[in-house]
PDB file of C-alpha atoms and ligand atoms in Angstrom:
ATOM      1  CA  MET A   1     -77.652 187.593 139.423  1.00  0.00           C
ATOM      2  CA  GLN A   2     -78.640 184.719 137.148  1.00  0.00           C
ATOM      3  CA  ALA A   3     -80.832 181.959 138.548  1.00  0.00           C
ATOM      4  CA  PRO A   4     -79.367 178.450 138.718  1.00  0.00           C
ATOM      5  CA  GLN A   5     -79.993 176.954 135.284  1.00  0.00           C
ATOM      6  CA  ASP A   6     -81.304 173.580 136.533  1.00  0.00           C
ATOM      7  CA  LEU A   7     -83.932 175.242 138.736  1.00  0.00           C
ATOM      8  CA  PHE A   8     -84.860 177.687 135.987  1.00  0.00           C
ATOM      9  CA  GLU A   9     -85.414 174.865 133.479  1.00  0.00           C
ATOM     10  CA  GLN A  10     -87.508 172.794 135.875  1.00  0.00           C
ATOM     11  CA  ALA A  11     -89.598 175.778 136.965  1.00  0.00           C
ATOM     12  CA  THR A  12     -90.197 176.691 133.315  1.00  0.00           C
ATOM     13  CA  ARG A  13     -91.400 173.147 132.616  1.00  0.00           C
ATOM     14  CA  ALA A  14     -93.606 173.132 135.722  1.00  0.00           C
ATOM     15  CA  ARG A  15     -95.121 176.441 134.605  1.00  0.00           C
ATOM     16  CA  GLU A  16     -96.374 174.761 131.441  1.00  0.00           C
ATOM     17  CA  ARG A  17     -98.409 172.423 133.659  1.00  0.00           C
ATOM     18  CA  ALA A  18    -100.115 175.286 135.536  1.00  0.00           C
ATOM     19  CA  TYR A  19    -103.836 174.721 135.963  1.00  0.00           C
ATOM     20  CA  SER A  20    -104.986 178.316 135.513  1.00  0.00           C
ATOM     21  CA  PRO A  21    -108.127 178.358 133.346  1.00  0.00           C
ATOM     22  CA  TYR A  22    -109.527 181.403 135.197  1.00  0.00           C
ATOM     23  CA  SER A  23    -106.626 183.838 135.443  1.00  0.00           C
ATOM     24  CA  LYS A  24    -104.630 182.351 132.518  1.00  0.00           C
ATOM     25  CA  PHE A  25    -101.624 183.381 134.637  1.00  0.00           C
ATOM     26  CA  GLN A  26     -99.111 180.546 134.706  1.00  0.00           C
ATOM     27  CA  VAL A  27     -96.551 180.215 137.480  1.00  0.00           C
ATOM     28  CA  GLY A  28     -93.847 177.565 137.788  1.00  0.00           C
ATOM     29  CA  VAL A  29     -91.564 176.960 140.754  1.00  0.00           C
ATOM     30  CA  ALA A  30     -88.564 174.765 141.408  1.00  0.00           C
ATOM     31  CA  VAL A  31     -87.069 174.496 144.869  1.00  0.00           C
ATOM     32  CA  ARG A  32     -83.788 172.874 145.856  1.00  0.00           C
ATOM     33  CA  ALA A  33     -83.750 170.808 149.026  1.00  0.00           C
ATOM     34  CA  LYS A  34     -80.684 170.796 151.291  1.00  0.00           C
ATOM     35  CA  THR A  35     -80.050 167.275 150.023  1.00  0.00           C
ATOM     36  CA  GLY A  36     -79.869 168.604 146.446  1.00  0.00           C
ATOM     37  CA  THR A  37     -83.180 167.127 145.317  1.00  0.00           C
ATOM     38  CA  ILE A  38     -85.273 169.459 143.138  1.00  0.00           C
ATOM     39  CA  ILE A  39     -89.031 169.623 143.636  1.00  0.00           C
ATOM     40  CA  THR A  40     -91.443 171.538 141.426  1.00  0.00           C
ATOM     41  CA  GLY A  41     -94.875 173.110 141.627  1.00  0.00           C
ATOM     42  CA  CYS A  42     -97.337 175.074 139.511  1.00  0.00           C
ATOM     43  CA  ASN A  43    -100.392 177.104 140.455  1.00  0.00           C
ATOM     44  CA  VAL A  44    -103.631 175.130 140.745  1.00  0.00           C
ATOM     45  CA  GLU A  45    -106.821 177.165 140.400  1.00  0.00           C
ATOM     46  CA  ASN A  46    -110.344 176.228 141.354  1.00  0.00           C
ATOM     47  CA  ALA A  47    -113.810 177.197 140.125  1.00  0.00           C
ATOM     48  CA  SER A  48    -114.464 178.587 143.596  1.00  0.00           C
ATOM     49  CA  TYR A  49    -111.496 180.972 142.997  1.00  0.00           C
ATOM     50  CA  GLY A  50    -110.576 181.327 146.688  1.00  0.00           C
ATOM     51  CA  LEU A  51    -109.313 177.754 146.834  1.00  0.00           C
ATOM     52  CA  THR A  52    -106.580 178.500 144.317  1.00  0.00           C
ATOM     53  CA  ILE A  53    -103.133 177.410 145.460  1.00  0.00           C
ATOM     54  CA  CYS A  54    -100.019 179.276 144.355  1.00  0.00           C
ATOM     55  CA  ALA A  55     -97.121 177.469 142.708  1.00  0.00           C
ATOM     56  CA  GLU A  56     -94.781 178.187 145.638  1.00  0.00           C
ATOM     57  CA  ARG A  57     -97.078 176.494 148.133  1.00  0.00           C
ATOM     58  CA  VAL A  58     -97.718 173.583 145.794  1.00  0.00           C
ATOM     59  CA  ALA A  59     -93.954 173.037 145.421  1.00  0.00           C
ATOM     60  CA  LEU A  60     -93.267 173.162 149.162  1.00  0.00           C
ATOM     61  CA  SER A  61     -96.250 170.938 149.998  1.00  0.00           C
ATOM     62  CA  HIS A  62     -95.126 168.510 147.305  1.00  0.00           C
ATOM     63  CA  ALA A  63     -91.705 168.410 148.999  1.00  0.00           C
ATOM     64  CA  VAL A  64     -93.125 167.997 152.508  1.00  0.00           C
ATOM     65  CA  SER A  65     -95.195 165.047 151.271  1.00  0.00           C
ATOM     66  CA  GLN A  66     -91.880 163.426 150.309  1.00  0.00           C
ATOM     67  CA  GLY A  67     -90.402 164.047 153.755  1.00  0.00           C
ATOM     68  CA  ILE A  68     -88.333 167.026 152.583  1.00  0.00           C
ATOM     69  CA  LEU A  69     -88.361 169.961 154.996  1.00  0.00           C
ATOM     70  CA  GLU A  70     -85.156 171.907 154.356  1.00  0.00           C
ATOM     71  CA  PHE A  71     -84.488 174.093 151.333  1.00  0.00           C
ATOM     72  CA  THR A  72     -81.723 176.286 149.983  1.00  0.00           C
ATOM     73  CA  GLN A  73     -82.958 177.924 146.765  1.00  0.00           C
ATOM     74  CA  MET A  74     -86.178 178.652 144.888  1.00  0.00           C
ATOM     75  CA  VAL A  75     -86.789 179.827 141.336  1.00  0.00           C
ATOM     76  CA  ILE A  76     -90.165 181.267 140.310  1.00  0.00           C
ATOM     77  CA  VAL A  77     -90.974 181.603 136.602  1.00  0.00           C
ATOM     78  CA  THR A  78     -93.748 183.719 135.093  1.00  0.00           C
ATOM     79  CA  ASP A  79     -94.236 185.424 131.741  1.00  0.00           C
ATOM     80  CA  THR A  80     -94.246 188.986 133.095  1.00  0.00           C
ATOM     81  CA  ASP A  81     -91.922 191.936 132.870  1.00  0.00           C
ATOM     82  CA  PRO A  82     -90.625 192.517 135.469  1.00  0.00           C
ATOM     83  CA  PRO A  83     -90.778 188.967 136.889  1.00  0.00           C
ATOM     84  CA  THR A  84     -93.484 188.345 139.506  1.00  0.00           C
ATOM     85  CA  PRO A  85     -92.505 188.257 143.194  1.00  0.00           C
ATOM     86  CA  PRO A  86     -94.156 185.697 145.521  1.00  0.00           C
ATOM     87  CA  CYS A  87     -97.430 186.793 147.128  1.00  0.00           C
ATOM     88  CA  GLY A  88     -97.594 187.582 150.830  1.00  0.00           C
ATOM     89  CA  ALA A  89     -99.186 184.262 151.754  1.00  0.00           C
ATOM     90  CA  CYS A  90     -96.416 182.394 149.953  1.00  0.00           C
ATOM     91  CA  ARG A  91     -93.717 184.446 151.701  1.00  0.00           C
ATOM     92  CA  GLN A  92     -95.182 183.376 155.027  1.00  0.00           C
ATOM     93  CA  PHE A  93     -95.470 179.755 153.877  1.00  0.00           C
ATOM     94  CA  ILE A  94     -91.839 179.724 152.729  1.00  0.00           C
ATOM     95  CA  TYR A  95     -90.714 181.239 156.053  1.00  0.00           C
ATOM     96  CA  GLU A  96     -91.995 178.195 157.913  1.00  0.00           C
ATOM     97  CA  PHE A  97     -89.352 176.012 156.264  1.00  0.00           C
ATOM     98  CA  ALA A  98     -86.592 178.358 155.144  1.00  0.00           C
ATOM     99  CA  SER A  99     -86.454 181.652 157.014  1.00  0.00           C
ATOM    100  CA  ASN A 100     -83.924 183.187 154.646  1.00  0.00           C
ATOM    101  CA  LEU A 101     -84.434 181.243 151.432  1.00  0.00           C
ATOM    102  CA  GLU A 102     -82.541 182.455 148.380  1.00  0.00           C
ATOM    103  CA  ILE A 103     -85.125 183.291 145.718  1.00  0.00           C
ATOM    104  CA  TRP A 104     -84.979 184.209 142.048  1.00  0.00           C
ATOM    105  CA  THR A 105     -87.992 185.455 140.131  1.00  0.00           C
ATOM    106  CA  CYS A 106     -87.560 185.064 136.390  1.00  0.00           C
ATOM    107  CA  ASN A 107     -89.423 185.575 133.185  1.00  0.00           C
ATOM    108  CA  LEU A 108     -89.173 183.685 129.934  1.00  0.00           C
ATOM    109  CA  ARG A 109     -87.042 186.419 128.337  1.00  0.00           C
ATOM    110  CA  GLY A 110     -84.224 185.825 130.787  1.00  0.00           C
ATOM    111  CA  THR A 111     -84.793 188.713 133.212  1.00  0.00           C
ATOM    112  CA  HIS A 112     -83.887 187.548 136.696  1.00  0.00           C
ATOM    113  CA  ARG A 113     -84.337 189.218 140.078  1.00  0.00           C
ATOM    114  CA  HIS A 114     -82.611 187.859 143.144  1.00  0.00           C
ATOM    115  CA  PHE A 115     -83.308 188.312 146.849  1.00  0.00           C
ATOM    116  CA  HIS A 116     -83.385 186.585 150.182  1.00  0.00           C
ATOM    117  CA  LEU A 117     -86.686 185.993 151.961  1.00  0.00           C
ATOM    118  CA  SER A 118     -85.729 188.274 154.877  1.00  0.00           C
ATOM    119  CA  GLU A 119     -85.574 191.225 152.446  1.00  0.00           C
ATOM    120  CA  ILE A 120     -89.177 190.743 151.318  1.00  0.00           C
ATOM    121  CA  LEU A 121     -90.561 189.453 154.643  1.00  0.00           C
ATOM    122  CA  PRO A 122     -88.907 191.431 157.436  1.00  0.00           C
ATOM    123  CA  GLU A 123     -89.929 190.961 161.086  1.00  0.00           C
ATOM    124  CA  ALA A 124     -91.607 187.675 160.242  1.00  0.00           C
ATOM    125  CA  PHE A 125     -93.811 185.583 162.491  1.00  0.00           C
ATOM    126  CA  GLY A 126     -92.743 181.947 162.590  1.00  0.00           C
ATOM    127  CA  PRO A 127     -91.907 178.841 164.601  1.00  0.00           C
ATOM    128  CA  ALA A 128     -89.314 180.686 166.703  1.00  0.00           C
ATOM    129  CA  THR A 129     -91.918 183.248 167.746  1.00  0.00           C
ATOM    130  CA  LEU A 130     -94.094 180.501 169.207  1.00  0.00           C
ATOM    131  CA  ASN A 131     -91.138 178.830 170.935  1.00  0.00           C
ATOM    132  CA  LYS A 132     -90.174 182.127 172.586  1.00  0.00           C
ATOM    133  CA  ALA A 133     -93.760 182.663 173.739  1.00  0.00           C
ATOM    134  CA  ARG A 134     -93.778 179.174 175.312  1.00  0.00           C
ATOM    135  CA  GLU A 135     -90.414 179.750 177.016  1.00  0.00           C
ATOM    136  CA  SER A 136     -91.489 183.041 178.527  1.00  0.00           C
ATOM    137  CA  LYS A 137     -94.459 181.299 180.182  1.00  0.00           C
ATOM    138  CA  SER A 138     -92.456 178.481 181.789  1.00  0.00           C
TER     139      SER A 138
HETATM  140  N1  LIG B 201     -99.907 182.928 141.866  1.00  0.00           N
HETATM  141  C1  LIG B 201     -98.892 182.076 142.185  1.00  0.00           C
HETATM  142  O1  LIG B 201     -98.878 180.915 141.792  1.00  0.00           O
HETATM  143  N2  LIG B 201     -97.891 182.562 142.990  1.00  0.00           N
HETATM  144  C2  LIG B 201     -97.832 183.826 143.488  1.00  0.00           C
HETATM  145  O2  LIG B 201     -96.966 184.132 144.298  1.00  0.00           O
HETATM  146  C3  LIG B 201     -98.793 184.830 143.013  1.00  0.00           C
HETATM  147  C4  LIG B 201     -99.994 184.297 142.309  1.00  0.00           C
HETATM  148  C5  LIG B 201    -101.004 182.410 141.027  1.00  0.00           C
HETATM  149  C6  LIG B 201    -102.310 182.229 141.751  1.00  0.00           C
HETATM  150  C7  LIG B 201    -103.308 182.349 140.618  1.00  0.00           C
HETATM  151  O3  LIG B 201    -103.486 181.080 140.022  1.00  0.00           O
HETATM  152  C8  LIG B 201    -102.633 183.256 139.608  1.00  0.00           C
HETATM  153  O4  LIG B 201    -101.253 183.286 139.964  1.00  0.00           O
HETATM  154  C9  LIG B 201    -103.184 184.684 139.570  1.00  0.00           C
HETATM  155  O5  LIG B 201    -103.172 185.240 140.834  1.00  0.00           O
END
């Protein structure tokens, strides 16, 4: 299933802005808010390596800083074959805001993979888990 063209184009452009002098691995993301607004992100590395932030988390944090908390679709662009899936930390981060987000991973040659977050993060821990824990105590 082809990724939405507008998200693909914006993620591809964001990828070009990746700050990845250490890994040289560029990742671009575009996410669509429920309102229709598109927000982008790229990976931002750091000389201390462990402080590196993935493009998915940059995009969602960028959106949250604009007051946007609800999302419908995400496109991730890398230059790999097959396209790169989001890392485990990013899956968890996405789950916080969109428990079944529709995701495409794409490469520059037009190969697209499509899935929903629940397929790649089953039995997830999230806000509802904490609410249930609170309810069972009261
Ligand atoms: N990276 C992402 O941006 N998203 C992922 O889901 C996987 C990894 C980045 C982090 C780092 O800058 C580079 O790719 C190599 O791991």
